[in-house]
PDB file of C-alpha atoms in Angstrom:
ATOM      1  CA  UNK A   1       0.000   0.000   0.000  1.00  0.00           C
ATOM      2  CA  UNK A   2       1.134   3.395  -0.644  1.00  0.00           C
ATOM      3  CA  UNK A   3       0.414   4.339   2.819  1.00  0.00           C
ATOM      4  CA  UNK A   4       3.529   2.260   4.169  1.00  0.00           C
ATOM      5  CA  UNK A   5       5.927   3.794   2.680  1.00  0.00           C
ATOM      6  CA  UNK A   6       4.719   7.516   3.293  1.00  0.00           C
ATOM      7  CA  UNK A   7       4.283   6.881   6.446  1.00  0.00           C
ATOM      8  CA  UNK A   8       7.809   6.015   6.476  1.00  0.00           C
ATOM      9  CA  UNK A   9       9.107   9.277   4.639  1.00  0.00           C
ATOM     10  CA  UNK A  10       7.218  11.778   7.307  1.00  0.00           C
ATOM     11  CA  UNK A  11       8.740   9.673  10.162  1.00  0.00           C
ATOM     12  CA  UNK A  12      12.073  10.244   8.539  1.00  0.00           C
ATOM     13  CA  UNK A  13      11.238  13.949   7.872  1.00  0.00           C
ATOM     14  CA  UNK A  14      10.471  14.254  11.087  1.00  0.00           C
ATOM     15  CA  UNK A  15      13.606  12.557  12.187  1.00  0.00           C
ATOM     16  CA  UNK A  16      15.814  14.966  10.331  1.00  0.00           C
ATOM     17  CA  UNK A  17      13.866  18.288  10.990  1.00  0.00           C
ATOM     18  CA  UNK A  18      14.405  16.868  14.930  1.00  0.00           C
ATOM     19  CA  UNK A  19      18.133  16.441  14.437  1.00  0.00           C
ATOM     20  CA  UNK A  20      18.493  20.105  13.186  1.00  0.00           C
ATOM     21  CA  UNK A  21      16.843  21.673  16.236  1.00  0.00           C
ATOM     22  CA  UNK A  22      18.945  20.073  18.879  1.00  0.00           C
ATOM     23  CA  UNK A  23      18.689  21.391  22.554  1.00  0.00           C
ATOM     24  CA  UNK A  24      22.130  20.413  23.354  1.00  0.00           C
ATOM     25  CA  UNK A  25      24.454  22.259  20.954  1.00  0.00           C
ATOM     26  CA  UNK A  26      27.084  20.137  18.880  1.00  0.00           C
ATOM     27  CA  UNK A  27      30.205  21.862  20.573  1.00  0.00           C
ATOM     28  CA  UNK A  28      29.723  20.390  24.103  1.00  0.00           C
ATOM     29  CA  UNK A  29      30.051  17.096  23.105  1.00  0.00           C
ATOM     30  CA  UNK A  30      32.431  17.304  20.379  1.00  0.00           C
ATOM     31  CA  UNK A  31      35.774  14.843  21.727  1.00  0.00           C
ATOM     32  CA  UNK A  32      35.888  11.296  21.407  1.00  0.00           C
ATOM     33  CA  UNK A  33      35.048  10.374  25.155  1.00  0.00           C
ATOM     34  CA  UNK A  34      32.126  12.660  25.488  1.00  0.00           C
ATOM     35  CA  UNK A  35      27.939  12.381  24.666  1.00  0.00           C
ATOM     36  CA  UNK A  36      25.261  15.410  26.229  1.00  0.00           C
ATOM     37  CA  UNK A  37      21.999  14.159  26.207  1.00  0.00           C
ATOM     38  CA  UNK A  38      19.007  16.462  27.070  1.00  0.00           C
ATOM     39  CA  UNK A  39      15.239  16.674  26.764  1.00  0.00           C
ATOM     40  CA  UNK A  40      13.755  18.394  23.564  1.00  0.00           C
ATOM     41  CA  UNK A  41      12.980  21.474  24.500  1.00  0.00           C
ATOM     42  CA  UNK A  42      10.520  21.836  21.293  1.00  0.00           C
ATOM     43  CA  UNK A  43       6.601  22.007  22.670  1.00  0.00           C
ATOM     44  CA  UNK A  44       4.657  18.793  21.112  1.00  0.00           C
ATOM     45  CA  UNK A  45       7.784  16.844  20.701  1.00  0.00           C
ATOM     46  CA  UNK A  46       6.634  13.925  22.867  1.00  0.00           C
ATOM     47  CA  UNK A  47       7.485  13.465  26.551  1.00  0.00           C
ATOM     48  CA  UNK A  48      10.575  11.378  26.376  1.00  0.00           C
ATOM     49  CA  UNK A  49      12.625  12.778  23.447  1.00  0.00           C
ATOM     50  CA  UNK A  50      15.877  13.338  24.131  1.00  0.00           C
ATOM     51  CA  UNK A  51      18.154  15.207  21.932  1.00  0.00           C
ATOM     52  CA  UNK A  52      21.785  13.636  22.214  1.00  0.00           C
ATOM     53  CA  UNK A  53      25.004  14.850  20.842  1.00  0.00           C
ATOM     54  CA  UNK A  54      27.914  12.041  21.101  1.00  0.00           C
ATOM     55  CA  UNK A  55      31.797  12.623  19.400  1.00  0.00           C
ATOM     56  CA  UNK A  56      29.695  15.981  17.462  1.00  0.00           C
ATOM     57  CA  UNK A  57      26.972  14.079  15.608  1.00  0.00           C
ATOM     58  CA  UNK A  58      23.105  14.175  16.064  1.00  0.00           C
ATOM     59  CA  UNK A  59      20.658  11.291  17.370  1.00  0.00           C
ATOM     60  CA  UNK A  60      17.321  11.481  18.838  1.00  0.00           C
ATOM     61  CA  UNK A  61      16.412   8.482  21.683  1.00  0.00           C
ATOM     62  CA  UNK A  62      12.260   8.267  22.656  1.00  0.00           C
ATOM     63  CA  UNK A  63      10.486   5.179  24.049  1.00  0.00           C
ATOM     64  CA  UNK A  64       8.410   3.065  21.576  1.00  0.00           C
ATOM     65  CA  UNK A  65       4.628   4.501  20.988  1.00  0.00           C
ATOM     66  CA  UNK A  66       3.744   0.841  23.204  1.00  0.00           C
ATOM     67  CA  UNK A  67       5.259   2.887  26.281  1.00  0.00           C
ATOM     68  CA  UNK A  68       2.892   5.775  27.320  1.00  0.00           C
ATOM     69  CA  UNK A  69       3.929   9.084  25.972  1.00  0.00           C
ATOM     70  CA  UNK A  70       6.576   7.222  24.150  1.00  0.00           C
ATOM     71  CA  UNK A  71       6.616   8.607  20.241  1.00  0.00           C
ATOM     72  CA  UNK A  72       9.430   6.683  18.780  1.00  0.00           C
ATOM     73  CA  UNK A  73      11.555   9.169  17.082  1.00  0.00           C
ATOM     74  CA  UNK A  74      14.519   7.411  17.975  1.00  0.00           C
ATOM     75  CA  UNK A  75      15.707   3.986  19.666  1.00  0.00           C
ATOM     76  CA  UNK A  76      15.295   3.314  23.187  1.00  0.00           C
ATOM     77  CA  UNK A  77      18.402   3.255  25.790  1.00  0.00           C
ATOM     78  CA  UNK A  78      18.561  -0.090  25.187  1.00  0.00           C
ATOM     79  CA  UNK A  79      18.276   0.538  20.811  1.00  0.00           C
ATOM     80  CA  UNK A  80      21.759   2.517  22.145  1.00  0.00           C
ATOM     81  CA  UNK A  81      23.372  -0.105  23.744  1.00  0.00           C
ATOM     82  CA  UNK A  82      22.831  -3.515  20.641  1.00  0.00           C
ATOM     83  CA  UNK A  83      23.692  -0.415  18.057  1.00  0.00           C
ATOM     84  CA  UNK A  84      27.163   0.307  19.965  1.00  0.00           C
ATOM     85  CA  UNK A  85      28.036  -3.202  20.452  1.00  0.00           C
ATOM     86  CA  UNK A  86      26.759  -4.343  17.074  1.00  0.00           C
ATOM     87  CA  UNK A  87      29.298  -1.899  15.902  1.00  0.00           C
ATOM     88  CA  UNK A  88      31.772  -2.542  17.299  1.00  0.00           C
ATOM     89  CA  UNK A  89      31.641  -6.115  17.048  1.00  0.00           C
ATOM     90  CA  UNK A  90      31.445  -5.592  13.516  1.00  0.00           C
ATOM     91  CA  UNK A  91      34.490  -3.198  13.513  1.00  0.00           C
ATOM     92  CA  UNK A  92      36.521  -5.235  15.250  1.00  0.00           C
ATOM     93  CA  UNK A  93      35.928  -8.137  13.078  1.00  0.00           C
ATOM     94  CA  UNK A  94      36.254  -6.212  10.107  1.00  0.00           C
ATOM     95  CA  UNK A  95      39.716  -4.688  11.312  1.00  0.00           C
ATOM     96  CA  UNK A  96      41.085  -8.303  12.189  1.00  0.00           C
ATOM     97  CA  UNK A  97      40.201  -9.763   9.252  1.00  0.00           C
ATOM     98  CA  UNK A  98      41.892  -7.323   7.167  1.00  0.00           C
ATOM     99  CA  UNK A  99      44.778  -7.480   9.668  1.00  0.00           C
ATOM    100  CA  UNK A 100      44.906 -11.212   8.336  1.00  0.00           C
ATOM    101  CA  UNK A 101      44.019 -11.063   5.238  1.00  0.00           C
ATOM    102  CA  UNK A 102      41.052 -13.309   5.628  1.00  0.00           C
ATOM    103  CA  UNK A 103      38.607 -13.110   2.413  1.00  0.00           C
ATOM    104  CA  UNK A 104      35.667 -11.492   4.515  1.00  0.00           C
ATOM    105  CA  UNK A 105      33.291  -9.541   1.825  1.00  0.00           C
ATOM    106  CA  UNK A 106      31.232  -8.278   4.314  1.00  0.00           C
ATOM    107  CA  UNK A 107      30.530  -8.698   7.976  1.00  0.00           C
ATOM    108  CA  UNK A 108      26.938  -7.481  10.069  1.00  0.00           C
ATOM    109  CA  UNK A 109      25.255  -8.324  13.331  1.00  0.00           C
ATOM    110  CA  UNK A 110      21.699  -8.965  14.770  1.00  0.00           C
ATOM    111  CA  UNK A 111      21.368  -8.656  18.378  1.00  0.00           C
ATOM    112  CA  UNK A 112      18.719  -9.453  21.046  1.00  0.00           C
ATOM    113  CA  UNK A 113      18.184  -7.919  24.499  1.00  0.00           C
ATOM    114  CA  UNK A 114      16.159  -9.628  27.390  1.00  0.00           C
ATOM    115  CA  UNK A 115      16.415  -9.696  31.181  1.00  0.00           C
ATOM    116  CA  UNK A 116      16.189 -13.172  32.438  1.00  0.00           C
ATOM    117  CA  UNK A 117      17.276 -14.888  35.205  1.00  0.00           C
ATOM    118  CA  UNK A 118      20.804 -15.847  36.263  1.00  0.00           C
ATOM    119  CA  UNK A 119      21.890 -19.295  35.848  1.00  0.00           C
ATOM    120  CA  UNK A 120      21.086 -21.757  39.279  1.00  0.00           C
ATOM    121  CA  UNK A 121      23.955 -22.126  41.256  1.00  0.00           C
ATOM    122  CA  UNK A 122      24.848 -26.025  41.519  1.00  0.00           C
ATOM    123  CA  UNK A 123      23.189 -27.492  44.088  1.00  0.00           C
ATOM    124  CA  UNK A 124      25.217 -27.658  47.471  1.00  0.00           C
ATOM    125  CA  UNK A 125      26.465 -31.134  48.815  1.00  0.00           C
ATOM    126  CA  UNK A 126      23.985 -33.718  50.588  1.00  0.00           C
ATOM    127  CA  UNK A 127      24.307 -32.682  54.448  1.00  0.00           C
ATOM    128  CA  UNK A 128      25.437 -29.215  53.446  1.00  0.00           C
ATOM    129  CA  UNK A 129      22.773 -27.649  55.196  1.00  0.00           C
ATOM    130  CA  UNK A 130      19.791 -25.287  53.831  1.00  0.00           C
ATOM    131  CA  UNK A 131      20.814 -21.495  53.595  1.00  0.00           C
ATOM    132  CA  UNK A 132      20.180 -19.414  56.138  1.00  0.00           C
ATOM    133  CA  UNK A 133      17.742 -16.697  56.193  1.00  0.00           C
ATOM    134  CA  UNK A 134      14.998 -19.399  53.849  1.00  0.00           C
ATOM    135  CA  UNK A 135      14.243 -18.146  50.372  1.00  0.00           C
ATOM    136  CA  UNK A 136      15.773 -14.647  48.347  1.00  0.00           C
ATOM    137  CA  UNK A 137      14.713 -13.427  45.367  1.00  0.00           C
ATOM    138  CA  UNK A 138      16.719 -13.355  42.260  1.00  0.00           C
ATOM    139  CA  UNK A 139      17.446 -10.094  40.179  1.00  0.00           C
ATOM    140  CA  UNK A 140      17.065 -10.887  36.451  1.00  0.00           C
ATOM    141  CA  UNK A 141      20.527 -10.247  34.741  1.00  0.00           C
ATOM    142  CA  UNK A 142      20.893  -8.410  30.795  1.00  0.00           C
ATOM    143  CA  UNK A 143      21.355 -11.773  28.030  1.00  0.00           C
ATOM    144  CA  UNK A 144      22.313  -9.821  24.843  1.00  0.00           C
ATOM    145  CA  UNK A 145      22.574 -12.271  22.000  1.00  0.00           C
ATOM    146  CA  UNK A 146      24.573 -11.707  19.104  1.00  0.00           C
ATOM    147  CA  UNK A 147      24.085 -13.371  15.595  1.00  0.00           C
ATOM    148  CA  UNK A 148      27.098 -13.015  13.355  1.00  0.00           C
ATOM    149  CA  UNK A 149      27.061 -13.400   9.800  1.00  0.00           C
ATOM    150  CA  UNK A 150      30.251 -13.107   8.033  1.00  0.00           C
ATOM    151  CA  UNK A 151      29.917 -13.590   4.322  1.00  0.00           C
ATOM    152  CA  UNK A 152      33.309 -15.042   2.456  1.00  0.00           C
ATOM    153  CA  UNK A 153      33.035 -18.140   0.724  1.00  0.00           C
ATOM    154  CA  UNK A 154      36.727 -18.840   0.405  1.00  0.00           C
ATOM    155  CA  UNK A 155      36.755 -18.194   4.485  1.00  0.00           C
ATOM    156  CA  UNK A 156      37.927 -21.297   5.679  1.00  0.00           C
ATOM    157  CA  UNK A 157      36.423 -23.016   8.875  1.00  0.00           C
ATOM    158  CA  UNK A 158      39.585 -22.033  11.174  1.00  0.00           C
ATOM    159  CA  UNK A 159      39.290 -18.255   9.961  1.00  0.00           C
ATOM    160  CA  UNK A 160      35.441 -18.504  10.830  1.00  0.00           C
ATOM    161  CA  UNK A 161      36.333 -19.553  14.193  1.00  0.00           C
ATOM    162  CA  UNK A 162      39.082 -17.124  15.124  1.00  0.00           C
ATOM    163  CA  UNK A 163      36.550 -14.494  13.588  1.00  0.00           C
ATOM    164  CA  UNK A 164      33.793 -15.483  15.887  1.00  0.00           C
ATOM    165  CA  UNK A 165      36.808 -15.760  18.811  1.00  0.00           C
ATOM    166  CA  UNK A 166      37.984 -12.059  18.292  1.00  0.00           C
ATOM    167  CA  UNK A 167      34.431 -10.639  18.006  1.00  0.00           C
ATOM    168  CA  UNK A 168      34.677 -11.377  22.239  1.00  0.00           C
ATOM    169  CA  UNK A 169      37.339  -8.484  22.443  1.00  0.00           C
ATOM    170  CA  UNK A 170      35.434  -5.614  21.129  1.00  0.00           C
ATOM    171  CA  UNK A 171      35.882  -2.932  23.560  1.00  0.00           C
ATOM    172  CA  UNK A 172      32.099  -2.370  23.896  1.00  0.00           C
ATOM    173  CA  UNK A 173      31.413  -6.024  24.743  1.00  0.00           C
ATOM    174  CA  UNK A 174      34.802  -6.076  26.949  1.00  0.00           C
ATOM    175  CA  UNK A 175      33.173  -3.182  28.896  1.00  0.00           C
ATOM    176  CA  UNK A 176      29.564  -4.576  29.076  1.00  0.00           C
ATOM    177  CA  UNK A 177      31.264  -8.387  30.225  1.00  0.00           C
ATOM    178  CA  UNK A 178      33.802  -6.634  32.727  1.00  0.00           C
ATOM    179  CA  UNK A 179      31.038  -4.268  34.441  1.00  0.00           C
ATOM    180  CA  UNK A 180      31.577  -0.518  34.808  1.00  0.00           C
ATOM    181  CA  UNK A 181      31.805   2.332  37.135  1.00  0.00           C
ATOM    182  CA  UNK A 182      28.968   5.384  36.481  1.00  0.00           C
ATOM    183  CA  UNK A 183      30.094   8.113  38.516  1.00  0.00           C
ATOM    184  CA  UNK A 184      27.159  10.979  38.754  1.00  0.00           C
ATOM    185  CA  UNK A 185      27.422  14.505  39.594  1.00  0.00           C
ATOM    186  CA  UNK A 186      24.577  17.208  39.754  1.00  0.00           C
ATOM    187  CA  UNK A 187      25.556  20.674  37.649  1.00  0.00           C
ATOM    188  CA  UNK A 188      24.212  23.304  39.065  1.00  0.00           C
ATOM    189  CA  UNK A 189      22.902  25.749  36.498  1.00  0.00           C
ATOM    190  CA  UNK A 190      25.417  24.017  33.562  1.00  0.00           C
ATOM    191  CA  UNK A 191      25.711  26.165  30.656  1.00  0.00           C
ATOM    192  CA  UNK A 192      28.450  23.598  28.988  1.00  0.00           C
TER     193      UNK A 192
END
């Protein structure tokens, strides 16, 4: 229907004409180790837009239209977080392989974010003894799946297999496997 894809070109419109009326002006975040994220200040321009400048470029995060006051103008947090290690899984296979000279044409990722629950510990030894305190409840932990297609038919099945190895030392998964430190501070009346 013709109604698909227009509806597609005024969400991208509306994408663009959002990116050129940032908040949060390009020069604060402008260095390689530095994002500014801030609500849209625009009136009618949904209640959890967020205009975001990261290493000087333009994005626009919003919850899903599912989540109230959500108008999807942009991924979620979590859209963020697969792109960036997506990317950089990518990347890093990409910059190995031509390190090696492996035959890779072309490399991309799917990903897949759920909470779920952490894996039972074993079971303790018979005799052990119950746990003190009786029953806790269990925090769900982040599973992000990746699905890696590299594309190559001369790759051979070693090369496939050190690719898929090395795609574990992308920074961005290094940093979400090791766990991180967010240090917060309050700015009083910022003007960046």
């Amino acid at each position: 229907s013709t109604w698909g894809p227009l509806s597609m070109a005024l969400r991208i419109a509306a994408r663009l004409s959002a990116a050129r009326a940032l908040a949060v002006p390009r020069r604060w975040a402008s260095s390689a180790n530095e994002a500014v994220v801030g609500e849209r200040a625009a009136a009618g321009s949904g209640k959890y837009v967020q205009d975001i400048v990261a290493q000087g470029h333009s994005l626009v995060g919003d919850e899903p239209l599912s989540y109230p006051g959500g108008t999807n103008l942009g991924p979620n947090p979590y859209g963020f977080v697969l792109a960036g290690l997506g990317s950089c899984t990518s990347m890093t296979i990409r910059i190995y392989a031509d390190q090696k000279g492996y035959p890779l044409e072309r490399v991309s990722v799917r990903l897949h974010h759920e909470k779920v629950l952490p894996p039972k510990p074993a079971a303790p030894a018979p005799g052990a003894g119950a746990a003190a305190g009786g029953a806790k409840t269990v925090a769900k932990v982040d599973k992000f799946s990746r699905f890696i297609t590299l594309v190559g038919p001369k790759l051979t099945a070693e090369q496939r297999a050190d690719l898929l190895r090395i795609a574990d030392r992308c920074p961005v998964h290094r940093t979400i496997a090791n766990g991180t430190a967010v240090m917060s501070t309050v700015e009083e009346n910022a003007t960046h």
